[in-house]
Structure formats: C-alpha cells, structure tokens
Amino acid sequence: MWASEHGRLRNNNRTRGVICAVTTSEKAPALTIYSTTWCGYCRRLKTQLNASGIEYTEIDIEDNPSAAEFVGSVNDGNHIVPTVKYADGSVATNPSLNQVKAALGL
C-alpha cells in the first residue's frame, strides 16, 4: 500500500474519483493504467498484473477529466482503454502482459 495524492492509503480496490495504487513498496509503481469500470480488457490486464505481482496505479478516466484528456491526447483523440503509461513517459494502448513485462525489463 502507499498513500494516494489525497493522503489516503490505497490497495487494489477501486475508489471513485481517486487515484488508486496496487503496491507494497514505498515508491510509486512503475506504471499507470488508465481504465474504466466496464472495460473487459482493463479487467484482464489488471488480473494478469496482479497475478504476476506487478504493481500499478489505476486511474478511471470517467471519474477524472484530466486523465480522459491525457488518454485522448495519446490516442489520436480517442479514449481507448486500457492505456498504460510507464515511469519513463512512454505509453502503450491495450498492451499484453508480455509487452508490459518487456517494457519494465522483466
């Protein structure tokens, strides 16, 4: 667990309108997943990341207008989820678990 930007401890449970994190370390996770509650591809990726022990921050673009704007800016104006942003600033749209692992050097 780690403290969100609002100072609340977060785990892999969703909280409306708040950035959540799945981590056991004191530093922020190496990737951020932009998602929605209804997205099957998002659920699949999060399930795979959890099973692999890969930590991430999740942001629901329907509850966070600036996140939705970011997702649109990297997807030619489309709000495609999951969109993943890595710590180095690179972005992937609907990546596979293997693509995420490769980007993280795992």
mmCIF file with all atom_site columns, C-alpha atoms in Angstrom:
data_model
loop_
_atom_site.group_PDB
_atom_site.id
_atom_site.type_symbol
_atom_site.label_atom_id
_atom_site.label_alt_id
_atom_site.label_comp_id
_atom_site.label_asym_id
_atom_site.label_entity_id
_atom_site.label_seq_id
_atom_site.pdbx_PDB_ins_code
_atom_site.Cartn_x
_atom_site.Cartn_y
_atom_site.Cartn_z
_atom_site.occupancy
_atom_site.B_iso_or_equiv
_atom_site.pdbx_formal_charge
_atom_site.auth_seq_id
_atom_site.auth_comp_id
_atom_site.auth_asym_id
_atom_site.auth_atom_id
_atom_site.pdbx_PDB_model_num
ATOM 1   C CA . MET A 1 1   ? 0.000   0.000   0.000   1.00 0.00 ? 1   MET A CA 1
ATOM 2   C CA . TRP A 1 2   ? 1.017   3.601   -0.442  1.00 0.00 ? 2   TRP A CA 1
ATOM 3   C CA . ALA A 1 3   ? -0.584  6.989   0.074   1.00 0.00 ? 3   ALA A CA 1
ATOM 4   C CA . SER A 1 4   ? -2.533  8.454   -2.827  1.00 0.00 ? 4   SER A CA 1
ATOM 5   C CA . GLU A 1 5   ? -2.226  12.079  -3.854  1.00 0.00 ? 5   GLU A CA 1
ATOM 6   C CA . HIS A 1 6   ? -5.011  12.707  -1.314  1.00 0.00 ? 6   HIS A CA 1
ATOM 7   C CA . GLY A 1 7   ? -3.035  11.078  1.512   1.00 0.00 ? 7   GLY A CA 1
ATOM 8   C CA . ARG A 1 8   ? -5.261  8.001   1.693   1.00 0.00 ? 8   ARG A CA 1
ATOM 9   C CA . LEU A 1 9   ? -3.809  4.501   1.767   1.00 0.00 ? 9   LEU A CA 1
ATOM 10  C CA . ARG A 1 10  ? -4.832  2.519   -1.289  1.00 0.00 ? 10  ARG A CA 1
ATOM 11  C CA . ASN A 1 11  ? -4.704  -1.084  -2.457  1.00 0.00 ? 11  ASN A CA 1
ATOM 12  C CA . ASN A 1 12  ? -6.222  -2.784  -5.491  1.00 0.00 ? 12  ASN A CA 1
ATOM 13  C CA . ASN A 1 13  ? -9.794  -1.848  -4.521  1.00 0.00 ? 13  ASN A CA 1
ATOM 14  C CA . ARG A 1 14  ? -11.342 0.886   -6.668  1.00 0.00 ? 14  ARG A CA 1
ATOM 15  C CA . THR A 1 15  ? -12.335 4.204   -5.165  1.00 0.00 ? 15  THR A CA 1
ATOM 16  C CA . ARG A 1 16  ? -14.484 6.539   -7.271  1.00 0.00 ? 16  ARG A CA 1
ATOM 17  C CA . GLY A 1 17  ? -12.667 9.662   -8.367  1.00 0.00 ? 17  GLY A CA 1
ATOM 18  C CA . VAL A 1 18  ? -9.461  8.874   -6.525  1.00 0.00 ? 18  VAL A CA 1
ATOM 19  C CA . ILE A 1 19  ? -6.219  7.570   -7.932  1.00 0.00 ? 19  ILE A CA 1
ATOM 20  C CA . CYS A 1 20  ? -5.664  4.086   -6.544  1.00 0.00 ? 20  CYS A CA 1
ATOM 21  C CA . ALA A 1 21  ? -2.477  2.088   -6.354  1.00 0.00 ? 21  ALA A CA 1
ATOM 22  C CA . VAL A 1 22  ? -1.504  -1.524  -6.026  1.00 0.00 ? 22  VAL A CA 1
ATOM 23  C CA . THR A 1 23  ? 1.914   -1.622  -4.437  1.00 0.00 ? 23  THR A CA 1
ATOM 24  C CA . THR A 1 24  ? 3.818   -2.976  -1.482  1.00 0.00 ? 24  THR A CA 1
ATOM 25  C CA . SER A 1 25  ? 6.791   -0.662  -1.788  1.00 0.00 ? 25  SER A CA 1
ATOM 26  C CA . GLU A 1 26  ? 7.213   2.892   -0.564  1.00 0.00 ? 26  GLU A CA 1
ATOM 27  C CA . LYS A 1 27  ? 7.771   4.366   -4.022  1.00 0.00 ? 27  LYS A CA 1
ATOM 28  C CA . ALA A 1 28  ? 5.112   4.858   -6.676  1.00 0.00 ? 28  ALA A CA 1
ATOM 29  C CA . PRO A 1 29  ? 4.544   1.975   -9.126  1.00 0.00 ? 29  PRO A CA 1
ATOM 30  C CA . ALA A 1 30  ? 6.397   1.942   -12.451 1.00 0.00 ? 30  ALA A CA 1
ATOM 31  C CA . LEU A 1 31  ? 3.206   2.085   -14.499 1.00 0.00 ? 31  LEU A CA 1
ATOM 32  C CA . THR A 1 32  ? -0.180  3.756   -14.537 1.00 0.00 ? 32  THR A CA 1
ATOM 33  C CA . ILE A 1 33  ? -3.239  2.128   -16.082 1.00 0.00 ? 33  ILE A CA 1
ATOM 34  C CA . TYR A 1 34  ? -5.929  4.429   -17.426 1.00 0.00 ? 34  TYR A CA 1
ATOM 35  C CA . SER A 1 35  ? -9.162  2.434   -17.390 1.00 0.00 ? 35  SER A CA 1
ATOM 36  C CA . THR A 1 36  ? -12.932 2.367   -16.909 1.00 0.00 ? 36  THR A CA 1
ATOM 37  C CA . THR A 1 37  ? -15.066 0.154   -14.675 1.00 0.00 ? 37  THR A CA 1
ATOM 38  C CA . TRP A 1 38  ? -16.807 -1.534  -17.615 1.00 0.00 ? 38  TRP A CA 1
ATOM 39  C CA . CYS A 1 39  ? -13.721 -2.325  -19.714 1.00 0.00 ? 39  CYS A CA 1
ATOM 40  C CA . GLY A 1 40  ? -13.114 -6.069  -20.056 1.00 0.00 ? 40  GLY A CA 1
ATOM 41  C CA . TYR A 1 41  ? -9.628  -5.548  -21.493 1.00 0.00 ? 41  TYR A CA 1
ATOM 42  C CA . CYS A 1 42  ? -8.769  -3.434  -18.435 1.00 0.00 ? 42  CYS A CA 1
ATOM 43  C CA . ARG A 1 43  ? -10.003 -6.138  -16.047 1.00 0.00 ? 43  ARG A CA 1
ATOM 44  C CA . ARG A 1 44  ? -7.997  -8.771  -17.908 1.00 0.00 ? 44  ARG A CA 1
ATOM 45  C CA . LEU A 1 45  ? -4.772  -6.741  -17.803 1.00 0.00 ? 45  LEU A CA 1
ATOM 46  C CA . LYS A 1 46  ? -5.203  -5.858  -14.109 1.00 0.00 ? 46  LYS A CA 1
ATOM 47  C CA . THR A 1 47  ? -5.885  -9.514  -13.242 1.00 0.00 ? 47  THR A CA 1
ATOM 48  C CA . GLN A 1 48  ? -2.732  -10.579 -15.094 1.00 0.00 ? 48  GLN A CA 1
ATOM 49  C CA . LEU A 1 49  ? -0.635  -7.847  -13.455 1.00 0.00 ? 49  LEU A CA 1
ATOM 50  C CA . ASN A 1 50  ? -1.928  -8.793  -10.005 1.00 0.00 ? 50  ASN A CA 1
ATOM 51  C CA . ALA A 1 51  ? -1.175  -12.488 -10.635 1.00 0.00 ? 51  ALA A CA 1
ATOM 52  C CA . SER A 1 52  ? 2.342   -11.531 -11.776 1.00 0.00 ? 52  SER A CA 1
ATOM 53  C CA . GLY A 1 53  ? 2.946   -9.286  -8.772  1.00 0.00 ? 53  GLY A CA 1
ATOM 54  C CA . ILE A 1 54  ? 3.427   -6.196  -10.940 1.00 0.00 ? 54  ILE A CA 1
ATOM 55  C CA . GLU A 1 55  ? 2.491   -3.006  -9.131  1.00 0.00 ? 55  GLU A CA 1
ATOM 56  C CA . TYR A 1 56  ? 0.464   -0.285  -10.825 1.00 0.00 ? 56  TYR A CA 1
ATOM 57  C CA . THR A 1 57  ? -1.561  2.844   -10.273 1.00 0.00 ? 57  THR A CA 1
ATOM 58  C CA . GLU A 1 58  ? -5.067  2.843   -11.751 1.00 0.00 ? 58  GLU A CA 1
ATOM 59  C CA . ILE A 1 59  ? -6.982  5.921   -12.878 1.00 0.00 ? 59  ILE A CA 1
ATOM 60  C CA . ASP A 1 60  ? -10.609 5.722   -14.053 1.00 0.00 ? 60  ASP A CA 1
ATOM 61  C CA . ILE A 1 61  ? -10.915 8.154   -16.963 1.00 0.00 ? 61  ILE A CA 1
ATOM 62  C CA . GLU A 1 62  ? -14.671 8.504   -16.426 1.00 0.00 ? 62  GLU A CA 1
ATOM 63  C CA . ASP A 1 63  ? -14.053 9.976   -12.970 1.00 0.00 ? 63  ASP A CA 1
ATOM 64  C CA . ASN A 1 64  ? -11.012 12.056  -13.873 1.00 0.00 ? 64  ASN A CA 1
ATOM 65  C CA . PRO A 1 65  ? -11.401 14.554  -16.750 1.00 0.00 ? 65  PRO A CA 1
ATOM 66  C CA . SER A 1 66  ? -7.681  15.332  -16.936 1.00 0.00 ? 66  SER A CA 1
ATOM 67  C CA . ALA A 1 67  ? -6.926  11.603  -17.238 1.00 0.00 ? 67  ALA A CA 1
ATOM 68  C CA . ALA A 1 68  ? -9.503  11.310  -20.030 1.00 0.00 ? 68  ALA A CA 1
ATOM 69  C CA . GLU A 1 69  ? -7.863  14.273  -21.765 1.00 0.00 ? 69  GLU A CA 1
ATOM 70  C CA . PHE A 1 70  ? -4.436  12.612  -21.467 1.00 0.00 ? 70  PHE A CA 1
ATOM 71  C CA . VAL A 1 71  ? -5.727  9.317   -22.892 1.00 0.00 ? 71  VAL A CA 1
ATOM 72  C CA . GLY A 1 72  ? -7.307  11.173  -25.801 1.00 0.00 ? 72  GLY A CA 1
ATOM 73  C CA . SER A 1 73  ? -4.084  13.080  -26.431 1.00 0.00 ? 73  SER A CA 1
ATOM 74  C CA . VAL A 1 74  ? -2.043  9.885   -26.865 1.00 0.00 ? 74  VAL A CA 1
ATOM 75  C CA . ASN A 1 75  ? -4.698  8.011   -28.871 1.00 0.00 ? 75  ASN A CA 1
ATOM 76  C CA . ASP A 1 76  ? -5.492  10.488  -31.661 1.00 0.00 ? 76  ASP A CA 1
ATOM 77  C CA . GLY A 1 77  ? -8.444  11.935  -29.754 1.00 0.00 ? 77  GLY A CA 1
ATOM 78  C CA . ASN A 1 78  ? -9.939  8.551   -28.834 1.00 0.00 ? 78  ASN A CA 1
ATOM 79  C CA . HIS A 1 79  ? -10.478 7.461   -25.239 1.00 0.00 ? 79  HIS A CA 1
ATOM 80  C CA . ILE A 1 80  ? -9.084  3.951   -25.653 1.00 0.00 ? 80  ILE A CA 1
ATOM 81  C CA . VAL A 1 81  ? -8.564  1.873   -22.514 1.00 0.00 ? 81  VAL A CA 1
ATOM 82  C CA . PRO A 1 82  ? -6.540  0.359   -21.150 1.00 0.00 ? 82  PRO A CA 1
ATOM 83  C CA . THR A 1 83  ? -3.871  2.914   -21.882 1.00 0.00 ? 83  THR A CA 1
ATOM 84  C CA . VAL A 1 84  ? -0.682  2.306   -19.916 1.00 0.00 ? 84  VAL A CA 1
ATOM 85  C CA . LYS A 1 85  ? 1.885   4.979   -19.090 1.00 0.00 ? 85  LYS A CA 1
ATOM 86  C CA . TYR A 1 86  ? 5.304   3.838   -17.899 1.00 0.00 ? 86  TYR A CA 1
ATOM 87  C CA . ALA A 1 87  ? 7.594   5.692   -15.487 1.00 0.00 ? 87  ALA A CA 1
ATOM 88  C CA . ASP A 1 88  ? 9.799   6.791   -18.411 1.00 0.00 ? 88  ASP A CA 1
ATOM 89  C CA . GLY A 1 89  ? 6.800   8.552   -20.005 1.00 0.00 ? 89  GLY A CA 1
ATOM 90  C CA . SER A 1 90  ? 6.235   6.043   -22.801 1.00 0.00 ? 90  SER A CA 1
ATOM 91  C CA . VAL A 1 91  ? 2.669   4.909   -23.471 1.00 0.00 ? 91  VAL A CA 1
ATOM 92  C CA . ALA A 1 92  ? 1.020   1.715   -24.738 1.00 0.00 ? 92  ALA A CA 1
ATOM 93  C CA . THR A 1 93  ? -2.594  1.159   -25.723 1.00 0.00 ? 93  THR A CA 1
ATOM 94  C CA . ASN A 1 94  ? -4.132  -2.186  -24.725 1.00 0.00 ? 94  ASN A CA 1
ATOM 95  C CA . PRO A 1 95  ? -0.766  -3.901  -24.220 1.00 0.00 ? 95  PRO A CA 1
ATOM 96  C CA . SER A 1 96  ? -0.427  -7.607  -23.494 1.00 0.00 ? 96  SER A CA 1
ATOM 97  C CA . LEU A 1 97  ? 1.118   -8.781  -20.241 1.00 0.00 ? 97  LEU A CA 1
ATOM 98  C CA . ASN A 1 98  ? 4.253   -9.755  -22.172 1.00 0.00 ? 98  ASN A CA 1
ATOM 99  C CA . GLN A 1 99  ? 4.502   -6.257  -23.664 1.00 0.00 ? 99  GLN A CA 1
ATOM 100 C CA . VAL A 1 100 ? 4.202   -4.716  -20.188 1.00 0.00 ? 100 VAL A CA 1
ATOM 101 C CA . LYS A 1 101 ? 6.849   -7.070  -18.806 1.00 0.00 ? 101 LYS A CA 1
ATOM 102 C CA . ALA A 1 102 ? 9.191   -6.250  -21.695 1.00 0.00 ? 102 ALA A CA 1
ATOM 103 C CA . ALA A 1 103 ? 8.717   -2.510  -21.190 1.00 0.00 ? 103 ALA A CA 1
ATOM 104 C CA . LEU A 1 104 ? 9.500   -2.941  -17.487 1.00 0.00 ? 104 LEU A CA 1
ATOM 105 C CA . GLY A 1 105 ? 12.520  -5.127  -18.205 1.00 0.00 ? 105 GLY A CA 1
ATOM 106 C CA . LEU A 1 106 ? 11.024  -8.184  -16.507 1.00 0.00 ? 106 LEU A CA 1
#
